[in-house]
């Protein structure tokens, strides 16, 4: 498997690319452009026909004029943990499995960590004893979800996605299979 630090650019990388590291604050006020969903949740509406996104909750890592990138946070897999991930076992939050991040670049692994309330990418190839300082929780995703220029904006306008503020715990929820219902229920 190809390991990538993070996919926070809307210009979708080729396999083997090491991407820049970026901290995304939950409910970040310094959004890159009006209407950005960065740091928020996309919750699929029931009529969304694409089976890749049926009842998904996506955490948006980047959303700008070039497009959007996010990871599905409620699709744990039964995949065996790759060796590079097993070194991080002590910090993986339950369930300690690889999550299906989306249908793009499915050979890439993306790791996110919660550090002091912030969500940050994590380099799985680094030594956990050094890299883990201040890390509260880690979740690993296989692939990501990506949209081209204005594609996500069009899908939101068409009603395919509801956009909600993320809670710091959403990305690391111990019951990811219930997250879609949980996020909708807490909207009142």
Short mmCIF file of N, CA, C and O in Angstrom, two decimals, residues 14-154:
data_model
loop_
_atom_site.label_atom_id
_atom_site.label_comp_id
_atom_site.label_asym_id
_atom_site.label_seq_id
_atom_site.Cartn_x
_atom_site.Cartn_y
_atom_site.Cartn_z
N UNK A 14 -0.91 12.00 -7.67
CA UNK A 14 -0.66 10.68 -8.23
C UNK A 14 -0.14 9.78 -7.12
O UNK A 14 0.41 10.26 -6.13
N UNK A 15 -0.30 8.50 -7.30
CA UNK A 15 0.21 7.54 -6.31
C UNK A 15 1.69 7.78 -6.10
O UNK A 15 2.42 8.07 -7.04
N UNK A 16 2.13 7.66 -4.89
CA UNK A 16 3.53 7.84 -4.56
C UNK A 16 3.87 9.25 -4.13
O UNK A 16 4.98 9.52 -3.71
N UNK A 17 2.93 10.16 -4.21
CA UNK A 17 3.18 11.55 -3.84
C UNK A 17 3.10 11.70 -2.33
O UNK A 17 2.18 11.19 -1.70
N UNK A 18 4.06 12.38 -1.75
CA UNK A 18 3.99 12.72 -0.33
C UNK A 18 3.44 14.13 -0.28
O UNK A 18 3.97 15.04 -0.90
N UNK A 19 2.37 14.29 0.43
CA UNK A 19 1.66 15.57 0.43
C UNK A 19 1.98 16.37 1.67
O UNK A 19 2.39 15.84 2.70
N UNK A 20 1.75 17.68 1.58
CA UNK A 20 2.09 18.57 2.68
C UNK A 20 1.20 18.33 3.89
O UNK A 20 0.08 17.88 3.78
N UNK A 21 1.73 18.67 5.03
CA UNK A 21 1.03 18.50 6.29
C UNK A 21 0.27 19.77 6.60
O UNK A 21 0.75 20.86 6.36
N UNK A 22 -0.91 19.63 7.14
CA UNK A 22 -1.74 20.79 7.47
C UNK A 22 -2.59 20.46 8.68
O UNK A 22 -3.14 19.39 8.78
N UNK A 23 -2.69 21.40 9.58
CA UNK A 23 -3.58 21.27 10.72
C UNK A 23 -4.91 21.90 10.36
O UNK A 23 -4.95 23.01 9.83
N UNK A 24 -5.99 21.19 10.61
CA UNK A 24 -7.32 21.71 10.35
C UNK A 24 -8.03 21.81 11.69
O UNK A 24 -8.19 20.82 12.39
N UNK A 25 -8.40 23.02 12.07
CA UNK A 25 -9.11 23.22 13.33
C UNK A 25 -10.59 22.94 13.11
O UNK A 25 -11.17 23.38 12.13
N UNK A 26 -11.20 22.21 14.02
CA UNK A 26 -12.63 21.96 13.93
C UNK A 26 -13.35 23.30 14.06
O UNK A 26 -13.02 24.10 14.93
N UNK A 27 -14.29 23.56 13.14
CA UNK A 27 -15.03 24.82 13.08
C UNK A 27 -14.08 26.00 12.91
O UNK A 27 -14.21 27.03 13.55
N UNK A 28 -13.08 25.85 12.04
CA UNK A 28 -12.09 26.88 11.76
C UNK A 28 -12.78 28.10 11.16
O UNK A 28 -13.54 28.00 10.22
N UNK A 29 -12.49 29.26 11.70
CA UNK A 29 -13.11 30.49 11.22
C UNK A 29 -12.37 31.08 10.02
O UNK A 29 -12.88 31.93 9.32
N UNK A 30 -11.14 30.65 9.76
CA UNK A 30 -10.35 31.21 8.65
C UNK A 30 -10.52 30.35 7.41
O UNK A 30 -9.57 29.79 6.89
N UNK A 31 -11.72 30.25 6.93
CA UNK A 31 -12.02 29.40 5.79
C UNK A 31 -11.43 29.99 4.52
O UNK A 31 -11.35 31.20 4.37
N UNK A 32 -11.02 29.14 3.57
CA UNK A 32 -10.31 29.61 2.40
C UNK A 32 -11.15 30.41 1.41
O UNK A 32 -10.63 31.20 0.67
N UNK A 33 -12.43 30.20 1.38
CA UNK A 33 -13.30 31.00 0.51
C UNK A 33 -14.73 30.87 1.02
O UNK A 33 -15.06 29.92 1.72
N UNK A 34 -15.58 31.86 0.70
CA UNK A 34 -16.95 31.82 1.22
C UNK A 34 -17.65 30.51 0.83
O UNK A 34 -17.55 30.04 -0.29
N UNK A 35 -18.35 29.93 1.79
CA UNK A 35 -19.06 28.70 1.53
C UNK A 35 -18.24 27.44 1.69
O UNK A 35 -18.72 26.34 1.43
N UNK A 36 -17.00 27.57 2.12
CA UNK A 36 -16.14 26.40 2.28
C UNK A 36 -16.68 25.49 3.38
O UNK A 36 -17.18 25.95 4.39
N UNK A 37 -16.55 24.20 3.15
CA UNK A 37 -16.96 23.20 4.14
C UNK A 37 -15.76 22.64 4.91
O UNK A 37 -15.91 21.69 5.67
N UNK A 38 -14.59 23.19 4.70
CA UNK A 38 -13.39 22.68 5.37
C UNK A 38 -13.59 22.61 6.88
O UNK A 38 -14.09 23.55 7.50
N UNK A 39 -13.26 21.46 7.46
CA UNK A 39 -13.41 21.28 8.89
C UNK A 39 -14.83 20.97 9.32
O UNK A 39 -15.12 20.93 10.51
N UNK A 40 -15.73 20.74 8.37
CA UNK A 40 -17.13 20.44 8.67
C UNK A 40 -17.47 19.04 8.18
O UNK A 40 -16.67 18.38 7.52
N UNK A 41 -18.67 18.60 8.50
CA UNK A 41 -19.13 17.28 8.08
C UNK A 41 -20.11 17.39 6.92
O UNK A 41 -20.98 18.26 6.92
N UNK A 42 -19.96 16.49 5.97
CA UNK A 42 -20.96 16.29 4.93
C UNK A 42 -21.72 15.03 5.33
O UNK A 42 -21.10 13.99 5.56
N UNK A 43 -23.02 15.13 5.41
CA UNK A 43 -23.85 13.99 5.76
C UNK A 43 -24.73 13.68 4.55
O UNK A 43 -25.51 14.54 4.11
N UNK A 44 -24.58 12.49 4.01
CA UNK A 44 -25.32 12.10 2.80
C UNK A 44 -26.81 12.06 3.10
O UNK A 44 -27.24 11.57 4.13
N UNK A 45 -27.59 12.59 2.16
CA UNK A 45 -29.04 12.52 2.29
C UNK A 45 -29.50 11.18 1.72
O UNK A 45 -28.85 10.61 0.84
N UNK A 46 -30.59 10.64 2.23
CA UNK A 46 -31.05 9.32 1.78
C UNK A 46 -31.23 9.16 0.27
O UNK A 46 -30.94 8.09 -0.25
N UNK A 47 -31.61 10.20 -0.48
CA UNK A 47 -31.77 9.94 -1.91
C UNK A 47 -30.44 9.86 -2.69
O UNK A 47 -30.47 9.65 -3.89
N UNK A 48 -29.29 10.02 -2.04
CA UNK A 48 -28.02 9.95 -2.74
C UNK A 48 -27.85 8.55 -3.32
O UNK A 48 -27.78 7.57 -2.59
N UNK A 49 -27.83 8.45 -4.63
CA UNK A 49 -27.84 7.15 -5.31
C UNK A 49 -26.49 6.45 -5.37
O UNK A 49 -26.44 5.25 -5.59
N UNK A 50 -25.41 7.17 -5.21
CA UNK A 50 -24.07 6.57 -5.34
C UNK A 50 -23.80 5.66 -4.15
O UNK A 50 -23.75 6.11 -3.01
N UNK A 51 -23.61 4.34 -4.38
CA UNK A 51 -23.37 3.42 -3.25
C UNK A 51 -22.08 3.73 -2.48
O UNK A 51 -21.96 3.34 -1.33
N UNK A 52 -21.14 4.44 -3.12
CA UNK A 52 -19.92 4.84 -2.40
C UNK A 52 -20.23 5.77 -1.24
O UNK A 52 -19.44 5.88 -0.30
N UNK A 53 -21.37 6.47 -1.32
CA UNK A 53 -21.65 7.50 -0.33
C UNK A 53 -22.98 7.32 0.40
O UNK A 53 -23.39 8.20 1.15
N UNK A 54 -23.64 6.19 0.22
CA UNK A 54 -24.92 5.95 0.89
C UNK A 54 -24.73 6.02 2.41
O UNK A 54 -23.93 5.28 2.98
N UNK A 55 -25.45 6.93 3.06
CA UNK A 55 -25.42 7.14 4.52
C UNK A 55 -24.01 7.37 5.07
O UNK A 55 -23.68 6.93 6.17
N UNK A 56 -23.21 8.10 4.31
CA UNK A 56 -21.86 8.39 4.79
C UNK A 56 -21.81 9.72 5.51
O UNK A 56 -22.65 10.60 5.32
N UNK A 57 -20.78 9.83 6.34
CA UNK A 57 -20.41 11.09 6.99
C UNK A 57 -18.98 11.34 6.55
O UNK A 57 -18.11 10.50 6.76
N UNK A 58 -18.75 12.49 5.93
CA UNK A 58 -17.42 12.82 5.41
C UNK A 58 -16.90 14.04 6.15
O UNK A 58 -17.60 15.05 6.28
N UNK A 59 -15.67 13.94 6.61
CA UNK A 59 -14.98 15.08 7.20
C UNK A 59 -14.21 15.76 6.07
O UNK A 59 -13.40 15.14 5.40
N UNK A 60 -14.49 17.04 5.86
CA UNK A 60 -13.88 17.77 4.75
C UNK A 60 -12.51 18.32 5.18
O UNK A 60 -12.42 19.13 6.10
N UNK A 61 -11.48 17.85 4.50
CA UNK A 61 -10.11 18.27 4.79
C UNK A 61 -9.75 19.57 4.07
O UNK A 61 -9.01 20.40 4.59
N UNK A 62 -10.26 19.72 2.86
CA UNK A 62 -9.98 20.92 2.07
C UNK A 62 -11.17 21.18 1.15
O UNK A 62 -11.76 20.24 0.62
N UNK A 63 -11.51 22.44 0.98
CA UNK A 63 -12.58 22.83 0.06
C UNK A 63 -12.28 24.25 -0.39
O UNK A 63 -12.30 25.18 0.42
N UNK A 64 -11.96 24.39 -1.66
CA UNK A 64 -11.68 25.71 -2.20
C UNK A 64 -12.18 25.77 -3.63
O UNK A 64 -12.92 24.88 -4.07
N UNK A 65 -11.79 26.79 -4.35
CA UNK A 65 -12.29 27.00 -5.71
C UNK A 65 -11.89 25.86 -6.65
O UNK A 65 -12.55 25.64 -7.67
N UNK A 66 -10.84 25.10 -6.33
CA UNK A 66 -10.39 24.00 -7.18
C UNK A 66 -11.14 22.70 -6.94
O UNK A 66 -11.02 21.76 -7.72
N UNK A 67 -11.86 22.60 -5.82
CA UNK A 67 -12.59 21.38 -5.51
C UNK A 67 -12.57 21.09 -4.03
O UNK A 67 -12.37 21.98 -3.21
N UNK A 68 -12.77 19.82 -3.69
CA UNK A 68 -12.84 19.44 -2.28
C UNK A 68 -12.26 18.05 -2.08
O UNK A 68 -12.27 17.21 -2.99
N UNK A 69 -11.76 17.81 -0.87
CA UNK A 69 -11.18 16.53 -0.47
C UNK A 69 -11.65 16.24 0.95
O UNK A 69 -11.68 17.12 1.80
N UNK A 70 -12.05 14.99 1.19
CA UNK A 70 -12.46 14.60 2.53
C UNK A 70 -12.30 13.10 2.72
O UNK A 70 -11.91 12.39 1.78
N UNK A 71 -12.58 12.63 3.92
CA UNK A 71 -12.53 11.20 4.20
C UNK A 71 -13.84 10.78 4.86
O UNK A 71 -14.41 11.50 5.67
N UNK A 72 -14.30 9.59 4.49
CA UNK A 72 -15.50 9.01 5.08
C UNK A 72 -15.12 8.53 6.48
O UNK A 72 -14.21 7.71 6.63
N UNK A 73 -15.80 9.02 7.49
CA UNK A 73 -15.42 8.70 8.87
C UNK A 73 -16.30 7.64 9.52
O UNK A 73 -16.11 7.30 10.70
N UNK A 74 -17.25 7.08 8.76
CA UNK A 74 -18.14 6.08 9.36
C UNK A 74 -18.16 4.77 8.58
O UNK A 74 -19.16 4.06 8.62
N UNK A 75 -17.06 4.40 7.95
CA UNK A 75 -17.00 3.14 7.22
C UNK A 75 -15.77 2.32 7.61
O UNK A 75 -14.77 2.26 6.89
N UNK A 76 -15.82 1.66 8.76
CA UNK A 76 -14.71 0.78 9.12
C UNK A 76 -14.68 -0.42 8.18
O UNK A 76 -15.71 -0.84 7.65
N UNK A 77 -13.49 -0.95 7.94
CA UNK A 77 -13.36 -2.13 7.09
C UNK A 77 -12.90 -3.31 7.94
O UNK A 77 -12.54 -3.15 9.10
N UNK A 78 -12.88 -4.46 7.32
CA UNK A 78 -12.36 -5.66 7.99
C UNK A 78 -10.94 -5.95 7.52
O UNK A 78 -10.42 -7.04 7.76
N UNK A 79 -10.31 -4.98 6.86
CA UNK A 79 -8.96 -5.17 6.35
C UNK A 79 -7.96 -5.37 7.48
O UNK A 79 -8.06 -4.72 8.52
N UNK A 80 -7.02 -6.24 7.24
CA UNK A 80 -5.91 -6.43 8.17
C UNK A 80 -5.08 -5.16 8.21
O UNK A 80 -4.86 -4.52 7.18
N UNK A 81 -4.64 -4.75 9.38
CA UNK A 81 -3.82 -3.55 9.50
C UNK A 81 -2.47 -3.78 8.83
O UNK A 81 -1.79 -4.76 9.14
N UNK A 82 -2.06 -2.91 7.93
CA UNK A 82 -0.72 -3.03 7.34
C UNK A 82 0.34 -2.90 8.44
O UNK A 82 0.10 -2.26 9.48
N UNK A 83 1.49 -3.46 8.21
CA UNK A 83 2.56 -3.43 9.21
C UNK A 83 2.86 -2.03 9.70
O UNK A 83 3.06 -1.80 10.89
N UNK A 84 2.90 -1.06 8.78
CA UNK A 84 3.23 0.31 9.17
C UNK A 84 2.18 0.88 10.12
O UNK A 84 2.49 1.72 10.98
N UNK A 85 0.95 0.43 10.05
CA UNK A 85 -0.11 0.91 10.94
C UNK A 85 -0.05 0.19 12.28
O UNK A 85 -0.33 0.78 13.33
N UNK A 86 0.33 -1.07 12.27
CA UNK A 86 0.40 -1.82 13.53
C UNK A 86 1.33 -1.17 14.54
O UNK A 86 1.11 -1.27 15.74
N UNK A 87 2.34 -0.46 14.07
CA UNK A 87 3.25 0.24 14.99
C UNK A 87 2.52 1.32 15.79
O UNK A 87 2.97 1.74 16.84
N UNK A 88 1.38 1.78 15.27
CA UNK A 88 0.60 2.83 15.91
C UNK A 88 -0.57 2.26 16.71
O UNK A 88 -1.42 3.01 17.19
N UNK A 89 -0.63 0.96 16.85
CA UNK A 89 -1.76 0.26 17.48
C UNK A 89 -2.20 0.89 18.80
O UNK A 89 -3.39 1.02 19.06
N UNK A 90 -1.26 1.29 19.63
CA UNK A 90 -1.61 1.83 20.95
C UNK A 90 -2.38 3.14 20.88
O UNK A 90 -3.07 3.50 21.82
N UNK A 91 -2.26 3.87 19.76
CA UNK A 91 -2.95 5.15 19.62
C UNK A 91 -4.19 5.08 18.74
O UNK A 91 -4.95 6.05 18.66
N UNK A 92 -4.40 3.95 18.06
CA UNK A 92 -5.59 3.82 17.23
C UNK A 92 -6.82 3.79 18.12
O UNK A 92 -6.88 3.07 19.10
N UNK A 93 -7.80 4.62 17.77
CA UNK A 93 -9.02 4.63 18.57
C UNK A 93 -9.94 3.51 18.08
O UNK A 93 -9.85 3.07 16.94
N UNK A 94 -10.79 3.06 18.96
CA UNK A 94 -11.70 1.96 18.64
C UNK A 94 -12.75 2.44 17.62
O UNK A 94 -13.21 3.57 17.72
N UNK A 95 -13.09 1.61 16.69
CA UNK A 95 -12.48 0.33 16.38
C UNK A 95 -11.13 0.53 15.69
O UNK A 95 -11.00 1.37 14.80
N UNK A 96 -10.15 -0.23 16.10
CA UNK A 96 -8.77 -0.08 15.61
C UNK A 96 -8.59 -0.84 14.29
O UNK A 96 -7.93 -1.87 14.23
N UNK A 97 -9.21 -0.29 13.25
CA UNK A 97 -9.14 -0.87 11.91
C UNK A 97 -8.88 0.25 10.91
O UNK A 97 -8.94 1.43 11.25
N UNK A 98 -8.61 -0.13 9.67
CA UNK A 98 -8.50 0.85 8.59
C UNK A 98 -9.92 1.20 8.15
O UNK A 98 -10.77 0.33 8.02
N UNK A 99 -10.17 2.48 7.92
CA UNK A 99 -11.48 2.96 7.45
C UNK A 99 -11.43 3.20 5.95
O UNK A 99 -10.39 3.55 5.40
N UNK A 100 -12.57 3.02 5.30
CA UNK A 100 -12.70 3.31 3.88
C UNK A 100 -12.89 4.83 3.75
O UNK A 100 -13.97 5.36 4.03
N UNK A 101 -11.84 5.53 3.33
CA UNK A 101 -11.89 6.98 3.24
C UNK A 101 -12.63 7.51 2.04
O UNK A 101 -13.10 8.64 2.03
N UNK A 102 -12.74 6.68 1.02
CA UNK A 102 -13.45 7.09 -0.20
C UNK A 102 -12.92 6.33 -1.40
O UNK A 102 -11.96 5.57 -1.29
N UNK A 103 -13.53 6.57 -2.56
CA UNK A 103 -13.21 5.80 -3.75
C UNK A 103 -12.00 6.28 -4.55
O UNK A 103 -11.65 5.68 -5.56
N UNK A 104 -11.33 7.34 -4.11
CA UNK A 104 -10.18 7.88 -4.85
C UNK A 104 -8.88 7.41 -4.20
O UNK A 104 -8.76 7.42 -2.97
N UNK A 105 -7.92 7.03 -5.03
CA UNK A 105 -6.59 6.60 -4.55
C UNK A 105 -6.70 5.56 -3.43
O UNK A 105 -6.12 5.71 -2.35
N UNK A 106 -7.43 4.50 -3.68
CA UNK A 106 -7.68 3.50 -2.63
C UNK A 106 -6.44 2.72 -2.22
O UNK A 106 -6.51 1.96 -1.26
N UNK A 107 -5.33 2.91 -2.90
CA UNK A 107 -4.10 2.25 -2.47
C UNK A 107 -3.34 3.13 -1.47
O UNK A 107 -2.33 2.70 -0.91
N UNK A 108 -3.81 4.34 -1.24
CA UNK A 108 -3.14 5.27 -0.33
C UNK A 108 -3.71 5.17 1.08
O UNK A 108 -4.91 4.96 1.25
N UNK A 109 -2.85 5.31 2.06
CA UNK A 109 -3.29 5.38 3.46
C UNK A 109 -3.14 6.82 3.93
O UNK A 109 -2.11 7.45 3.72
N UNK A 110 -4.17 7.31 4.59
CA UNK A 110 -4.16 8.65 5.16
C UNK A 110 -4.43 8.50 6.64
O UNK A 110 -5.41 7.87 7.03
N UNK A 111 -3.59 9.07 7.46
CA UNK A 111 -3.77 9.00 8.90
C UNK A 111 -4.07 10.38 9.45
O UNK A 111 -3.40 11.35 9.11
N UNK A 112 -5.08 10.46 10.30
CA UNK A 112 -5.42 11.70 10.99
C UNK A 112 -5.28 11.47 12.48
O UNK A 112 -5.57 10.39 12.99
N UNK A 113 -4.82 12.50 13.17
CA UNK A 113 -4.62 12.42 14.61
C UNK A 113 -5.30 13.60 15.28
O UNK A 113 -5.37 14.69 14.71
N UNK A 114 -5.79 13.37 16.48
CA UNK A 114 -6.34 14.46 17.30
C UNK A 114 -5.26 14.85 18.29
O UNK A 114 -4.77 14.01 19.07
N UNK A 115 -4.87 16.11 18.21
CA UNK A 115 -3.85 16.66 19.10
C UNK A 115 -4.37 17.97 19.67
O UNK A 115 -4.57 18.92 18.92
N UNK A 116 -4.59 18.02 20.95
CA UNK A 116 -5.07 19.24 21.61
C UNK A 116 -6.30 19.82 20.93
O UNK A 116 -6.42 21.03 20.75
N UNK A 117 -7.23 18.96 20.52
CA UNK A 117 -8.47 19.40 19.90
C UNK A 117 -8.37 19.69 18.41
O UNK A 117 -9.37 19.94 17.76
N UNK A 118 -7.15 19.69 17.86
CA UNK A 118 -6.95 19.91 16.43
C UNK A 118 -6.86 18.58 15.72
O UNK A 118 -6.45 17.57 16.29
N UNK A 119 -7.22 18.58 14.45
CA UNK A 119 -7.06 17.41 13.61
C UNK A 119 -5.87 17.68 12.70
O UNK A 119 -5.80 18.72 12.04
N UNK A 120 -4.94 16.75 12.69
CA UNK A 120 -3.69 16.92 11.96
C UNK A 120 -3.37 15.63 11.22
O UNK A 120 -3.76 14.55 11.65
N UNK A 121 -2.67 15.75 10.11
CA UNK A 121 -2.23 14.54 9.43
C UNK A 121 -1.09 13.92 10.24
O UNK A 121 -0.43 14.59 11.03
N UNK A 122 -0.89 12.65 10.03
CA UNK A 122 0.12 11.91 10.77
C UNK A 122 0.93 11.08 9.78
O UNK A 122 0.35 10.39 8.94
N UNK A 123 2.23 11.15 9.87
CA UNK A 123 3.11 10.38 9.00
C UNK A 123 3.32 9.00 9.62
O UNK A 123 4.04 8.85 10.60
N UNK A 124 2.68 8.00 9.04
CA UNK A 124 2.75 6.64 9.59
C UNK A 124 4.13 6.03 9.48
O UNK A 124 4.44 5.05 10.18
N UNK A 125 4.97 6.58 8.63
CA UNK A 125 6.32 6.03 8.48
C UNK A 125 7.28 6.53 9.54
O UNK A 125 8.37 6.02 9.69
N UNK A 126 6.86 7.53 10.30
CA UNK A 126 7.69 8.05 11.39
C UNK A 126 7.65 7.12 12.58
O UNK A 126 6.73 6.30 12.71
N UNK A 127 8.59 7.26 13.47
CA UNK A 127 8.65 6.47 14.69
C UNK A 127 7.54 6.94 15.64
O UNK A 127 7.52 8.11 16.03
N UNK A 128 6.62 6.06 16.02
CA UNK A 128 5.53 6.47 16.92
C UNK A 128 6.03 7.08 18.23
O UNK A 128 5.38 7.97 18.77
N UNK A 129 7.16 6.62 18.73
CA UNK A 129 7.68 7.15 19.99
C UNK A 129 8.02 8.64 19.87
O UNK A 129 7.90 9.39 20.83
N UNK A 130 8.39 9.08 18.67
CA UNK A 130 8.75 10.48 18.44
C UNK A 130 7.53 11.27 17.95
O UNK A 130 7.22 12.33 18.46
N UNK A 131 6.85 10.77 16.97
CA UNK A 131 5.76 11.47 16.30
C UNK A 131 4.49 11.57 17.15
O UNK A 131 3.66 12.43 16.93
N UNK A 132 4.35 10.71 18.13
CA UNK A 132 3.08 10.63 18.86
C UNK A 132 2.94 11.64 20.01
O UNK A 132 1.89 11.69 20.64
N UNK A 133 3.93 12.46 20.25
CA UNK A 133 3.85 13.42 21.36
C UNK A 133 2.59 14.27 21.23
O UNK A 133 2.34 14.89 20.21
N UNK A 134 1.78 14.26 22.27
CA UNK A 134 0.55 15.05 22.29
C UNK A 134 -0.62 14.45 21.54
O UNK A 134 -1.69 15.03 21.50
N UNK A 135 -0.41 13.28 20.95
CA UNK A 135 -1.47 12.65 20.16
C UNK A 135 -2.44 11.93 21.08
O UNK A 135 -2.05 11.10 21.88
N UNK A 136 -3.72 12.25 20.94
CA UNK A 136 -4.76 11.65 21.76
C UNK A 136 -5.42 10.46 21.08
O UNK A 136 -5.84 9.52 21.75
N UNK A 137 -5.55 10.53 19.75
CA UNK A 137 -6.22 9.46 19.00
C UNK A 137 -5.75 9.49 17.55
O UNK A 137 -5.42 10.54 17.02
N UNK A 138 -5.75 8.31 16.93
CA UNK A 138 -5.35 8.18 15.53
C UNK A 138 -6.39 7.34 14.81
O UNK A 138 -6.92 6.37 15.35
N UNK A 139 -6.69 7.74 13.57
CA UNK A 139 -7.56 6.95 12.71
C UNK A 139 -6.91 6.92 11.33
O UNK A 139 -6.38 7.92 10.85
N UNK A 140 -6.96 5.74 10.69
CA UNK A 140 -6.32 5.53 9.40
C UNK A 140 -7.38 5.24 8.35
O UNK A 140 -8.30 4.44 8.58
N UNK A 141 -7.24 5.89 7.19
CA UNK A 141 -8.20 5.78 6.10
C UNK A 141 -7.50 5.26 4.85
O UNK A 141 -6.37 5.64 4.56
N UNK A 142 -8.20 4.42 4.12
CA UNK A 142 -7.71 3.91 2.83
C UNK A 142 -8.47 4.68 1.75
O UNK A 142 -9.69 4.57 1.63
N UNK A 143 -7.74 5.52 1.00
CA UNK A 143 -8.36 6.33 -0.02
C UNK A 143 -9.01 7.57 0.55
O UNK A 143 -8.96 7.84 1.75
N UNK A 144 -9.61 8.34 -0.36
CA UNK A 144 -10.29 9.56 0.07
C UNK A 144 -11.42 9.86 -0.90
O UNK A 144 -11.59 9.21 -1.92
N UNK A 145 -12.20 10.87 -0.56
CA UNK A 145 -13.31 11.33 -1.39
C UNK A 145 -12.90 12.66 -1.99
O UNK A 145 -12.40 13.53 -1.27
N UNK A 146 -13.07 12.81 -3.29
CA UNK A 146 -12.64 14.04 -3.94
C UNK A 146 -13.67 14.55 -4.92
O UNK A 146 -14.41 13.77 -5.53
N UNK A 147 -13.73 15.87 -5.06
CA UNK A 147 -14.65 16.53 -5.97
C UNK A 147 -13.86 17.54 -6.79
O UNK A 147 -12.97 18.20 -6.27
N UNK A 148 -14.22 17.69 -8.06
CA UNK A 148 -13.60 18.69 -8.92
C UNK A 148 -14.14 20.08 -8.63
O UNK A 148 -14.96 20.29 -7.74
N UNK A 149 -13.69 21.01 -9.44
CA UNK A 149 -14.07 22.41 -9.31
C UNK A 149 -15.58 22.57 -9.25
O UNK A 149 -16.29 22.15 -10.16
N UNK A 150 -16.07 23.12 -8.16
CA UNK A 150 -17.49 23.42 -7.92
C UNK A 150 -18.41 22.18 -7.91
O UNK A 150 -19.62 22.32 -7.78
N UNK A 151 -17.87 20.99 -8.01
CA UNK A 151 -18.69 19.77 -8.02
C UNK A 151 -19.42 19.59 -6.69
O UNK A 151 -20.62 19.34 -6.66
N UNK A 152 -18.69 19.69 -5.59
CA UNK A 152 -19.33 19.52 -4.28
C UNK A 152 -20.37 20.62 -4.06
O UNK A 152 -21.47 20.34 -3.57
N UNK A 153 -20.06 21.83 -4.44
CA UNK A 153 -21.01 22.93 -4.28
C UNK A 153 -22.32 22.61 -5.01
O UNK A 153 -23.40 22.86 -4.47
N UNK A 154 -22.21 22.05 -6.21
CA UNK A 154 -23.40 21.67 -6.97
C UNK A 154 -24.18 20.56 -6.29
O UNK A 154 -25.42 20.59 -6.26
#
